[in-house]
Short mmCIF file of C-alpha atoms and ligand atoms in Angstrom, two decimals:
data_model
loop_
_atom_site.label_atom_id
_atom_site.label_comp_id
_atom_site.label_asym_id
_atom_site.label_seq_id
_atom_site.Cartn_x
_atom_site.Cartn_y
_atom_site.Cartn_z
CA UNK A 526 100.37 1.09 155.10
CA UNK A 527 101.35 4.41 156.87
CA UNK A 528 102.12 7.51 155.39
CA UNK A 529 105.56 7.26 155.23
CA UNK A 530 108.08 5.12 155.57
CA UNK A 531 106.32 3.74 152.09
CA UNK A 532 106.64 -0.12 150.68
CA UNK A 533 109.45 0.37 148.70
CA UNK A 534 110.07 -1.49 145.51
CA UNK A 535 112.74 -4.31 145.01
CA UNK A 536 115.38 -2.55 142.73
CA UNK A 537 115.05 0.52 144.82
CA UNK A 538 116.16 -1.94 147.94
CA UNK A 539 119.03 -3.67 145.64
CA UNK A 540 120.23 -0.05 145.37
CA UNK A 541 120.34 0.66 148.78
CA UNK A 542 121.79 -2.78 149.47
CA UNK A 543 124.60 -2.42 147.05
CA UNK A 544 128.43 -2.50 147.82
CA UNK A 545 128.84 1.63 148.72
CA UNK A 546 130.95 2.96 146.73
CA UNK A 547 133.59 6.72 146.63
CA UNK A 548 130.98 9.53 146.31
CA UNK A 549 133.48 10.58 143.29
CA UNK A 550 133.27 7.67 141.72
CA UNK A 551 132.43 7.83 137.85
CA UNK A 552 129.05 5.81 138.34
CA UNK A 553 127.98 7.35 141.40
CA UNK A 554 128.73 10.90 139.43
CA UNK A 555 126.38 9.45 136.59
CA UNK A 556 123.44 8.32 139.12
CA UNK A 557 123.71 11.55 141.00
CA UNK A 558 123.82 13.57 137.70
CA UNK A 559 120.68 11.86 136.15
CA UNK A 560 118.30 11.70 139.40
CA UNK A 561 119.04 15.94 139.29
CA UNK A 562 118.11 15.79 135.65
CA UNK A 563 114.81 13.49 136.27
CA UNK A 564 113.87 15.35 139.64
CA UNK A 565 112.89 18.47 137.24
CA UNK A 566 110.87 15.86 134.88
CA UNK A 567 109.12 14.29 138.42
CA UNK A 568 108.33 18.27 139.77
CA UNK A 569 107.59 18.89 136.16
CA UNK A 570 110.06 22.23 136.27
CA UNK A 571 111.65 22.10 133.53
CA UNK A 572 113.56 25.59 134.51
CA UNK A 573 113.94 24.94 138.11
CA UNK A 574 117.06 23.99 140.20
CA UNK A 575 117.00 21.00 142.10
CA UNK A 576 119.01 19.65 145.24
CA UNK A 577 119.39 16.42 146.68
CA UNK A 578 120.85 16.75 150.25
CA UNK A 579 120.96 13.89 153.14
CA UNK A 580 118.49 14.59 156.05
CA UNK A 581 114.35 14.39 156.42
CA UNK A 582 111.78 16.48 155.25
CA UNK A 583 112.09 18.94 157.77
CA UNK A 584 115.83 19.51 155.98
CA UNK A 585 113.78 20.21 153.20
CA UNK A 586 111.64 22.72 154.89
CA UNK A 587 114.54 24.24 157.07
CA UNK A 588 116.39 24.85 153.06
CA UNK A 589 113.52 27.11 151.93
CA UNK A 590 113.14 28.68 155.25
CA UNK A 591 117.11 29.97 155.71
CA UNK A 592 118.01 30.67 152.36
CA UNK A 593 114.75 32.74 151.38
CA UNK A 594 114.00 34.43 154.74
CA UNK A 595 115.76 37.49 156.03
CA UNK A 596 115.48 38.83 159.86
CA UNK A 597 112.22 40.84 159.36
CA UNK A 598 110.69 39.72 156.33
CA UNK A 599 107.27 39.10 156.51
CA UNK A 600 106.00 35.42 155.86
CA UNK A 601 102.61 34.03 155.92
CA UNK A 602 101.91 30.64 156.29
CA UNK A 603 98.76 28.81 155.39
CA UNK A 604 98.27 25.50 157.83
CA UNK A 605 96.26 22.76 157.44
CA UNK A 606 96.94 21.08 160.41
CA UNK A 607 100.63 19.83 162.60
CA UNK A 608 103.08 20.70 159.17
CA UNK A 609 101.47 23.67 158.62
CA UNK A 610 102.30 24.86 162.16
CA UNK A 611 106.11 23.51 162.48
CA UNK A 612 106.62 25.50 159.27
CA UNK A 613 105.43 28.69 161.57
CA UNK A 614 107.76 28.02 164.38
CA UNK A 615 110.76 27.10 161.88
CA UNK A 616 110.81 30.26 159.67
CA UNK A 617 110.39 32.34 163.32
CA UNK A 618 114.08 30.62 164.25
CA UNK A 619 115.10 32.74 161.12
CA UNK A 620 113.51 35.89 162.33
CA UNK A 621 110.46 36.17 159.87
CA UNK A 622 107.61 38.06 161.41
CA UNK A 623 105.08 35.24 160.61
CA UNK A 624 100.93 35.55 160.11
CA UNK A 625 99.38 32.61 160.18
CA UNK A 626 95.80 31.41 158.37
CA UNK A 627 94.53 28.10 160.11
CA UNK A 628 92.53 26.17 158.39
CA UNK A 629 90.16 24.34 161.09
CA UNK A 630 90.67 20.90 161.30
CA UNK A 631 89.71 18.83 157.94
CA UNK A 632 88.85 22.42 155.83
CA UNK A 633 91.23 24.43 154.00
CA UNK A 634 91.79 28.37 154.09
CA UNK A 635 89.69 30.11 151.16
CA UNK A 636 91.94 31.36 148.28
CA UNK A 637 89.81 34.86 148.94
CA UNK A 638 90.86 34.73 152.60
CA UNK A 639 94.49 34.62 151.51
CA UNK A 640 94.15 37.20 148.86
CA UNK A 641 92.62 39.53 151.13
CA UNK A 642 95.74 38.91 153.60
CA UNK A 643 97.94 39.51 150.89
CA UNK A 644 96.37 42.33 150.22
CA UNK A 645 96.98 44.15 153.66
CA UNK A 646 100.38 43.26 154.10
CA UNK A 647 103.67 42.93 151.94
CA UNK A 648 104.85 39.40 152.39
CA UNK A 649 108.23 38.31 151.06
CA UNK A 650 106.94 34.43 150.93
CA UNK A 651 103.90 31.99 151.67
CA UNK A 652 103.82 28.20 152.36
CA UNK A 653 101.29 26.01 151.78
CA UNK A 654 101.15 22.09 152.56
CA UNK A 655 100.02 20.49 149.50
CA UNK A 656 98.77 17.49 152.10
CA UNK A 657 98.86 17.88 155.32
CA UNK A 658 99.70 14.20 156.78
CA UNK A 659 98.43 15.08 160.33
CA UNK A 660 94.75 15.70 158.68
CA UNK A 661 94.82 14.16 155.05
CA UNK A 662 93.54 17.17 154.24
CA UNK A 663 95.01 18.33 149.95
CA UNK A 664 95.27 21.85 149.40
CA UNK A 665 94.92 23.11 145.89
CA UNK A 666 98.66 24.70 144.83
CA UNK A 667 97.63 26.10 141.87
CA UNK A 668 95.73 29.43 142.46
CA UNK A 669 97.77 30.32 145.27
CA UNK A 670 100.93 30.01 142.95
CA UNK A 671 99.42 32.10 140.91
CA UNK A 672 97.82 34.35 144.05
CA UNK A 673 101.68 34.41 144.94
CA UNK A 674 103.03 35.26 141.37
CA UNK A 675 100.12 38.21 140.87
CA UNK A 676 101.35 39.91 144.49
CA UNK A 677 105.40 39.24 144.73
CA UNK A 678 105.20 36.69 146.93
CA UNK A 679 107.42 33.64 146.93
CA UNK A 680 105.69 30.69 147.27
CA UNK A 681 107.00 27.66 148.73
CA UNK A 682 104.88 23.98 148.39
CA UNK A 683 105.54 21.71 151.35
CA UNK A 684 105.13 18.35 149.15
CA UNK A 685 106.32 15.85 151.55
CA UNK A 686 103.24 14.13 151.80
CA UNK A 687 102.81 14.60 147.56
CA UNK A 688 105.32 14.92 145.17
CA UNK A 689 105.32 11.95 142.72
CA UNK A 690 101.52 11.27 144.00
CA UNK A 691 99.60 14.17 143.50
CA UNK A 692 99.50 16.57 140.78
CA UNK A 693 101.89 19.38 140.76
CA UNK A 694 103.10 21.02 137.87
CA UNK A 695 105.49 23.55 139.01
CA UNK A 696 106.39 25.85 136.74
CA UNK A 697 102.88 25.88 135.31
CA UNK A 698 101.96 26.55 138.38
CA UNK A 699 104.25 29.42 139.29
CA UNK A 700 105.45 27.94 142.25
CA UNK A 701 108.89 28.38 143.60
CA UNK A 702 109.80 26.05 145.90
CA UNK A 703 108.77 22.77 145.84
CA UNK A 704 110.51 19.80 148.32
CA UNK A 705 109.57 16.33 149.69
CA UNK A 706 111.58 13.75 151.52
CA UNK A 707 112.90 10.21 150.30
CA UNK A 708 110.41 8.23 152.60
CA UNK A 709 107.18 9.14 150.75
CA UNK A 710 105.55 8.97 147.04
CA UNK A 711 109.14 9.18 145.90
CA UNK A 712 109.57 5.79 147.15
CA UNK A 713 113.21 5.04 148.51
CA UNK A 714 114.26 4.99 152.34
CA UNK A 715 114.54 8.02 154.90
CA UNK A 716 117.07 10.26 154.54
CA UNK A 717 117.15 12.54 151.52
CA UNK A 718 115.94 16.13 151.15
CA UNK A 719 114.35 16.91 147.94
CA UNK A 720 114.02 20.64 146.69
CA UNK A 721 113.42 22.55 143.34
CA UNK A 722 113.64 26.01 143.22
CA UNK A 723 112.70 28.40 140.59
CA UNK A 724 114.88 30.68 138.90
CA UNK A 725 113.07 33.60 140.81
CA UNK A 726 113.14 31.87 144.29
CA UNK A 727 117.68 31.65 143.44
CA UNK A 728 117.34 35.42 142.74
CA UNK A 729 115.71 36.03 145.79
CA UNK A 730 118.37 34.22 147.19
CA UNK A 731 121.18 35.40 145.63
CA UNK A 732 119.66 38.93 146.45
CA UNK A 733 120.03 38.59 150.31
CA UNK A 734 121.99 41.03 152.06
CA UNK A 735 122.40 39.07 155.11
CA UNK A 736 123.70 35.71 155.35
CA UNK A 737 122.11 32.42 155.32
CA UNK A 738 121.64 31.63 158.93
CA UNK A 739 122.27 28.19 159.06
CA UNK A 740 125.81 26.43 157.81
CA UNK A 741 124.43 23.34 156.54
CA UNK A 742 121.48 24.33 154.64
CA UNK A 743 123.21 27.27 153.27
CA UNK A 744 122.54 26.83 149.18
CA UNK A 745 125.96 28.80 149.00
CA UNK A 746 127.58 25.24 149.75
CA UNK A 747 125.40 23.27 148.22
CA UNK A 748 124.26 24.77 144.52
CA UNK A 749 128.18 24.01 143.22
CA UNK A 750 127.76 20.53 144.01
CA UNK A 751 124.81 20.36 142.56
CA UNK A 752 125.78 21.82 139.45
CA UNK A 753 129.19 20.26 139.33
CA UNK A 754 127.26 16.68 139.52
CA UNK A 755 124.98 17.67 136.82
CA UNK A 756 127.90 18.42 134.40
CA UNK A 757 129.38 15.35 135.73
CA UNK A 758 132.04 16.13 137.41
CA UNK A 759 133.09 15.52 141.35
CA UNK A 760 132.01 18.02 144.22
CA UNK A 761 132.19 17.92 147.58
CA UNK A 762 130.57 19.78 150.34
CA UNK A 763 129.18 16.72 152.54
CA UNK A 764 128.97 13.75 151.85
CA UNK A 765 126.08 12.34 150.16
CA UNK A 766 124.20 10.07 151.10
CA UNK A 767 125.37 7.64 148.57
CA UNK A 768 123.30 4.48 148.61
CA UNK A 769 120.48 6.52 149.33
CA UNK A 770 121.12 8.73 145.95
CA UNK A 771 121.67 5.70 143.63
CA UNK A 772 118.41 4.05 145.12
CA UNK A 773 116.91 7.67 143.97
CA UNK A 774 118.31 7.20 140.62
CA UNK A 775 116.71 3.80 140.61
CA UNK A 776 113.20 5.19 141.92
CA UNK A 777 112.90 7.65 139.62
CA UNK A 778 113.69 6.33 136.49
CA UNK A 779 110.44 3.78 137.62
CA UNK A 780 108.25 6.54 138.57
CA UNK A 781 109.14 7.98 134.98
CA UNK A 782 108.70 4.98 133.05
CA UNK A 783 104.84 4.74 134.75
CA UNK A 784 104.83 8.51 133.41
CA UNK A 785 103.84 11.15 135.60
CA UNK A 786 99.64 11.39 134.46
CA UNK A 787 99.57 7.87 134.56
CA UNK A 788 100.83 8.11 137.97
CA UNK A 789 98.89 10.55 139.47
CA UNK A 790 95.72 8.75 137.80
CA UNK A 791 96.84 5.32 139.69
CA UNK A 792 96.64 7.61 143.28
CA UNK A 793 93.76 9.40 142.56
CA UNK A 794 91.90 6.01 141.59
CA UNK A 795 93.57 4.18 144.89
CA UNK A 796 92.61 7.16 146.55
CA UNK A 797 89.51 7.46 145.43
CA UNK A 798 88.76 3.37 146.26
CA UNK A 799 90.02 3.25 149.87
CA UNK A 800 87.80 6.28 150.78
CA UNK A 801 84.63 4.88 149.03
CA UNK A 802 85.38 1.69 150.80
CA UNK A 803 85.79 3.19 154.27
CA UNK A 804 82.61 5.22 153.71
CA UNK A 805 81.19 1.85 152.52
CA UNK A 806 81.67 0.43 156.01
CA UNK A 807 79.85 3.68 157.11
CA UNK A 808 83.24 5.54 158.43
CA UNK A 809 83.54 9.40 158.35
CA UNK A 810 86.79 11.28 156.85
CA UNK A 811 88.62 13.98 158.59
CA UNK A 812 88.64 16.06 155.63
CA UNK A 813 85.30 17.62 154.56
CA UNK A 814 84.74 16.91 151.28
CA UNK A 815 86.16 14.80 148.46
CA UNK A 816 87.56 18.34 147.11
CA UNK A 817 89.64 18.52 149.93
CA UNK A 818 90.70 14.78 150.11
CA UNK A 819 94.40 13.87 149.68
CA UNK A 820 94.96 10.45 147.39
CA UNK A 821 98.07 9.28 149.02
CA UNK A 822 96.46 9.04 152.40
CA UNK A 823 93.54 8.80 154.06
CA UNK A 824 92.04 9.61 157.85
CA UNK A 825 88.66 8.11 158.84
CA UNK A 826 87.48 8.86 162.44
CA UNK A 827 86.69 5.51 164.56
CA UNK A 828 82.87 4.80 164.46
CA UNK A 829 80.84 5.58 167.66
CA UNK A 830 81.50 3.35 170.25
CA UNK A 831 85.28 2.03 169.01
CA UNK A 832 87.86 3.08 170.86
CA UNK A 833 91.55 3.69 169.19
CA UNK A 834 93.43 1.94 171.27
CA UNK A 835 91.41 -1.32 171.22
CA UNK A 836 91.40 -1.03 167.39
CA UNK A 837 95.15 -0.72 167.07
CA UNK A 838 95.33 -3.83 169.18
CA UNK A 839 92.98 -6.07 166.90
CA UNK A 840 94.60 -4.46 163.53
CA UNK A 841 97.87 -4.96 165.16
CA UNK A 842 96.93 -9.16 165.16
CA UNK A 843 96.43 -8.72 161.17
CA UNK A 844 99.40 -8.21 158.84
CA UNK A 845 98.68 -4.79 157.90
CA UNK A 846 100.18 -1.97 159.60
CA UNK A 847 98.28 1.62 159.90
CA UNK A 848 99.36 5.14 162.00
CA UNK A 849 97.43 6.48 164.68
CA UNK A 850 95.77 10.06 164.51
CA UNK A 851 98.51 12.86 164.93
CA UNK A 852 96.89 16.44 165.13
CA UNK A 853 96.82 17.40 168.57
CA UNK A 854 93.41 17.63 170.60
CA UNK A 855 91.58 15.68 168.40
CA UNK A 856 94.75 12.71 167.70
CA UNK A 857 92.60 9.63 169.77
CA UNK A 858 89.53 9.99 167.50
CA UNK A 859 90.44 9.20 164.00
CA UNK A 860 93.69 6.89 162.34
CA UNK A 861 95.71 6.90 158.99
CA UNK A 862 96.26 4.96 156.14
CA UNK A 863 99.05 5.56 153.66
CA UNK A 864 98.52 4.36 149.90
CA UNK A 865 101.09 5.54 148.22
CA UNK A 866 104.16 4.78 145.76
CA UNK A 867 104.35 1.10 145.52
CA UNK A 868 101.24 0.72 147.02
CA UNK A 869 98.98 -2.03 144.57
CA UNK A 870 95.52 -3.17 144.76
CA UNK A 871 96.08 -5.83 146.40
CA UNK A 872 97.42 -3.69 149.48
CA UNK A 873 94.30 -1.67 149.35
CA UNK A 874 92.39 -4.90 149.07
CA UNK A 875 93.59 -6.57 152.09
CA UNK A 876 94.03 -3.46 154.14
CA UNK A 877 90.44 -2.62 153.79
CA UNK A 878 89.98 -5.95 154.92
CA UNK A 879 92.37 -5.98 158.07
CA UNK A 880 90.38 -2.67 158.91
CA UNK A 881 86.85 -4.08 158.53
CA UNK A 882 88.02 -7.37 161.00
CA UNK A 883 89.51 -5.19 163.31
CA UNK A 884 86.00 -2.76 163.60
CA UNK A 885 84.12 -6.14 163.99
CA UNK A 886 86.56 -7.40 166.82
CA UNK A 887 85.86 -4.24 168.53
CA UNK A 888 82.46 -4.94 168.09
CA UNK A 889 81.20 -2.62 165.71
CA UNK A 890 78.42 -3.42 163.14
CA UNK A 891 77.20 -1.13 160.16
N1 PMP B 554 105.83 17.95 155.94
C1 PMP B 554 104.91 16.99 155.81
C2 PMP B 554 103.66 17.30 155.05
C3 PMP B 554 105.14 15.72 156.35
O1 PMP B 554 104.24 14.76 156.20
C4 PMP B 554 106.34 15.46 157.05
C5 PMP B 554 106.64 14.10 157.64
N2 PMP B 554 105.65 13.20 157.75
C6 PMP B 554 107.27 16.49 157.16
C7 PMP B 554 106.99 17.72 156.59
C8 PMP B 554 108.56 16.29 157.88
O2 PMP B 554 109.31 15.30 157.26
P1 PMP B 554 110.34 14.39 158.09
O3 PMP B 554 109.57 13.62 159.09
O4 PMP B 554 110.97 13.53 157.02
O5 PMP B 554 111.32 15.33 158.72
#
């Protein structure tokens, strides 16, 4: 039950499991081809490009960050706690002058606070965590898509912790870059790098007059394979990652037969459950308020008088496995729970459980 690597479901497993076969053969071409196609039904971007290229999330971030940003171009980045900050330091490596907004831990940076910043500088781009795994905290994409759409800003939506759990709706939206990794909502094993970008963020791209500082994220190498795969045909620039793709295929053509409101519904209701049932056994959330609360994981603080470390040792004698805090300075005092993808009621059920014995073993009574 952490936030990533997910429970993964059987077929997706089969898929990885499978005999691996040529990355040009003709039914690895099809399952490449169709999870392209389905990844703009998943983002809900109809007009967007997407790319499926082997690494982690921070692959994903690192694509936006050297094919959009130029030595010198201004970027501001809106954290809401540890993903926030790495996306700081990794669009720095590709000279942007970065301004930061920081969110205090468990609140989320007014939409008037980043209008007003957009007002007194030019910024070429902005990124925004959609959920911020470190805090659990859920930003709300849509008005600063459209914050970045009114001022000429390219926006780019860290989804890691999101995509095929929350709702995003990116062309409605107006946001250009959207990515997550494999190992989350998506629901298949660690090691893919999932992007869309909108027509205006390849523009942008295609508009640069230096070039992309790094050779393997370069979109330059990787948009003709993309394409070529989507007209099904063989490309090569690296080699996929080709269990990993098929398993995609596999994943979602499930999350699209649940249907995308019905699946965002199912998180917010999990969600929505584990937190009443933590606050049930009288447990605080990091984030604030339920406005700010992410559905695909949570973060309650230990009660008074439980320490972590004891607690991770009675949970640990249960079958149910949680993540310990993450955001620095404040990482002992609170723990994480991951519910989603695969994630059933049943898991929610019996984790709340494991987590109610464990806060009794450590001697804590409501
Ligand atoms: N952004 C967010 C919001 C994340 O949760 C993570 C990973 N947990 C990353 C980026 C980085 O992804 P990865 O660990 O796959 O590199």
């Amino acid at each position: 039950m952490i936030p990533g690597p997910t429970e993964f479901e059987p077929e997706v497993m089969m898929a990885v499991g499978a005999p691996t076969t040529s990355h040009v053969a003709p039914d690895f071409i099809e399952s490449f081809g169709h999870a392209l196609e389905m990844m703009r039904e998943v983002w809900l971007a109809p007009s967007g490009q997407p790319f499926i290229i082997a690494g982690s999330g921070t692959l994903a971030m690192d694509l936006a960050g050297a094919n959009l940003v130029e030595p010198g171009d201004r970027a501001l980045v809106i954290s809401t706690g540890y993903f926030g900050d790495r996306y700081a330091e990794l669009l720095k490596r590709y000279g942007a002058e970065v301004t930061a907004l920081k969110a205090p831990a468990g609140e989320v940076v007014s939409d008037a606070a980043v209008e007003t910043e957009l007002k007194r500088k030019r910024y070429k781009l902005m990124t925004f965590t959609h959920v911020d795994t470190s805090t659990a905290v859920r930003v709300d994409p849509e008005p600063l898509g459209l914050l970045g759409e009114k001022h000429g800003v390219i926006t780019v939506l860290d989804g890691v912790c999101s995509v095929a759990g929350e709702v995003i709706r990116q062309d409605e939206w107006k946001i250009d870059v959207v990515f997550t990794a494999s190992q989350k909502a998506v629901g298949v094993p660690p090691g893919l790098a999932l992007l869309v970008a909108s027509p205006r963020a390849m523009e942008a791209w295609k508009g640069r007059k230096s070039p992309v500082g790094s050779y393997y994220s370069d979109w330059t190498h990787w948009l003709p394979v993309m394409k070529a795969y989507e007209e099904r045909r063989p490309a090569y620039f690296g080699t996929p990652a080709v269990n990993l793709v098929s398993a995609l295929e596999v994943s979602l053509r499930l999350i699209l037969k649940e249907g995308m409101e019905a699946r965002f519904r199912r998180h917010s209701d999990r969600g929505t459950a584990f937190r009443k049932a933590m606050r049930g056994m009288g447990l605080t959330m990091i984030p604030a308020s339920e406005e700010v609360s992410a559905n695909t994981l949570s973060a309650p603080l230990y009660p008074e008088g439980v320490k972590g470390a004891d607690f991770m040792k009675a949970i640990g004698d249960s079958d149910v496995i949680v993540a310990g805090g993450l955001l620095p300075g404040i990482k002992d005092t609170y723990f994480r729970v991951g519910h989603m993808g695969a994630v059933t009621n049943g898991d929610i059920l019996t984790t709340v459980a494991a987590i109610d014995g464990a806060l009794s073993a450590c001697g804590y009574r409501k």
